[in-house]
Amino acid sequence: MPCYFFNVRHRPGPAGLAEDHEGDELMDVAAARKHAFSEAKAVIAQGQLATIRDWMDCSFEITDEAGQHVLTVPFSDTVPEHEED
């Protein structure tokens, strides 16, 4: 089963990337996307950290075992947009 790494981007530049060195074994990119949504929701629910003021500005930069970028999932995508009345 392929391994995907869920690196957290919280600001531009190399200092703004928290790398995932363990990864998670998942069936495919679709499963990785679903996992990213679940993890982002859990992190947002925990609240702020001193280093990250707004989780909505963060995203997962998902890479595969070869280090190739496969998907970016903004944390803000986990919050449904409300239609204007």
mmCIF file of C-alpha atoms in Angstrom:
data_model
loop_
_atom_site.group_PDB
_atom_site.id
_atom_site.type_symbol
_atom_site.label_atom_id
_atom_site.label_comp_id
_atom_site.label_asym_id
_atom_site.label_seq_id
_atom_site.Cartn_x
_atom_site.Cartn_y
_atom_site.Cartn_z
ATOM 1 C CA MET A 1 0.000 0.000 0.000
ATOM 2 C CA PRO A 2 1.400 3.457 -0.848
ATOM 3 C CA CYS A 3 2.535 5.829 1.870
ATOM 4 C CA TYR A 4 1.517 9.498 1.826
ATOM 5 C CA PHE A 5 3.084 12.294 3.875
ATOM 6 C CA PHE A 6 0.871 15.089 5.211
ATOM 7 C CA ASN A 7 3.152 18.116 5.473
ATOM 8 C CA VAL A 8 1.517 21.209 6.977
ATOM 9 C CA ARG A 9 2.126 24.537 5.241
ATOM 10 C CA HIS A 10 1.424 27.426 7.625
ATOM 11 C CA ARG A 11 3.352 30.252 5.949
ATOM 12 C CA PRO A 12 5.450 30.801 2.813
ATOM 13 C CA GLY A 13 9.038 29.601 2.631
ATOM 14 C CA PRO A 14 10.876 26.576 4.000
ATOM 15 C CA ALA A 15 10.415 27.666 7.632
ATOM 16 C CA GLY A 16 6.649 27.555 7.137
ATOM 17 C CA LEU A 17 6.475 23.834 6.365
ATOM 18 C CA ALA A 18 6.064 21.257 9.129
ATOM 19 C CA GLU A 19 7.165 17.985 7.567
ATOM 20 C CA ASP A 20 5.486 14.674 8.252
ATOM 21 C CA HIS A 21 8.305 12.122 8.573
ATOM 22 C CA GLU A 22 6.089 9.138 9.384
ATOM 23 C CA GLY A 23 3.365 9.220 6.741
ATOM 24 C CA ASP A 24 0.261 7.087 6.490
ATOM 25 C CA GLU A 25 -0.370 4.053 4.317
ATOM 26 C CA LEU A 26 -3.523 4.591 2.290
ATOM 27 C CA MET A 27 -5.107 2.962 -0.757
ATOM 28 C CA ASP A 28 -4.778 5.899 -3.177
ATOM 29 C CA VAL A 29 -4.819 9.693 -3.617
ATOM 30 C CA ALA A 30 -8.589 9.802 -3.026
ATOM 31 C CA ALA A 31 -8.088 8.099 0.345
ATOM 32 C CA ALA A 32 -5.258 10.550 1.107
ATOM 33 C CA ARG A 33 -7.584 13.483 0.375
ATOM 34 C CA LYS A 34 -10.283 12.057 2.646
ATOM 35 C CA HIS A 35 -7.698 11.498 5.393
ATOM 36 C CA ALA A 36 -6.439 15.088 4.996
ATOM 37 C CA PHE A 37 -9.975 16.453 5.451
ATOM 38 C CA SER A 38 -10.458 14.374 8.591
ATOM 39 C CA GLU A 39 -7.111 15.399 10.066
ATOM 40 C CA ALA A 40 -7.621 19.083 9.248
ATOM 41 C CA LYS A 41 -11.016 19.073 10.977
ATOM 42 C CA ALA A 42 -9.474 17.452 14.067
ATOM 43 C CA VAL A 43 -6.635 19.998 14.204
ATOM 44 C CA ILE A 44 -9.009 22.947 13.753
ATOM 45 C CA ALA A 45 -11.191 21.616 16.583
ATOM 46 C CA GLN A 46 -8.179 21.612 18.939
ATOM 47 C CA GLY A 47 -7.800 25.381 18.590
ATOM 48 C CA GLN A 48 -4.886 27.758 18.135
ATOM 49 C CA LEU A 49 -1.205 27.138 18.707
ATOM 50 C CA ALA A 50 1.323 29.832 19.548
ATOM 51 C CA THR A 51 2.998 29.346 16.156
ATOM 52 C CA ILE A 52 -0.209 29.099 14.111
ATOM 53 C CA ARG A 53 -2.744 31.853 14.641
ATOM 54 C CA ASP A 54 -5.290 30.821 12.021
ATOM 55 C CA TRP A 55 -5.698 27.228 10.854
ATOM 56 C CA MET A 56 -7.726 28.489 7.882
ATOM 57 C CA ASP A 57 -4.477 29.837 6.416
ATOM 58 C CA CYS A 58 -2.884 26.363 6.538
ATOM 59 C CA SER A 59 -2.889 23.505 4.071
ATOM 60 C CA PHE A 60 -1.669 19.949 3.761
ATOM 61 C CA GLU A 61 0.960 19.522 1.052
ATOM 62 C CA ILE A 62 0.716 15.801 0.474
ATOM 63 C CA THR A 63 3.667 13.945 -1.023
ATOM 64 C CA ASP A 64 4.218 10.334 -1.992
ATOM 65 C CA GLU A 65 7.062 7.983 -1.019
ATOM 66 C CA ALA A 66 9.251 9.449 -3.768
ATOM 67 C CA GLY A 67 8.778 12.946 -2.339
ATOM 68 C CA GLN A 68 6.595 14.017 -5.269
ATOM 69 C CA HIS A 69 3.780 16.463 -4.568
ATOM 70 C CA VAL A 70 0.451 14.722 -5.220
ATOM 71 C CA LEU A 71 -2.150 17.008 -3.654
ATOM 72 C CA THR A 72 -2.708 20.211 -1.691
ATOM 73 C CA VAL A 73 -5.661 20.355 0.677
ATOM 74 C CA PRO A 74 -6.349 23.786 2.232
ATOM 75 C CA PHE A 75 -7.744 23.523 5.753
ATOM 76 C CA SER A 76 -10.349 26.113 4.724
ATOM 77 C CA ASP A 77 -11.847 23.515 2.345
ATOM 78 C CA THR A 78 -13.078 21.561 5.367
ATOM 79 C CA VAL A 79 -15.557 24.303 6.245
ATOM 80 C CA PRO A 80 -18.645 24.379 4.038
ATOM 81 C CA GLU A 81 -19.431 27.710 2.463
ATOM 82 C CA HIS A 82 -22.707 29.266 3.542
ATOM 83 C CA GLU A 83 -25.028 30.500 0.848
ATOM 84 C CA GLU A 84 -26.161 34.093 1.137
ATOM 85 C CA ASP A 85 -29.903 34.493 1.695
#
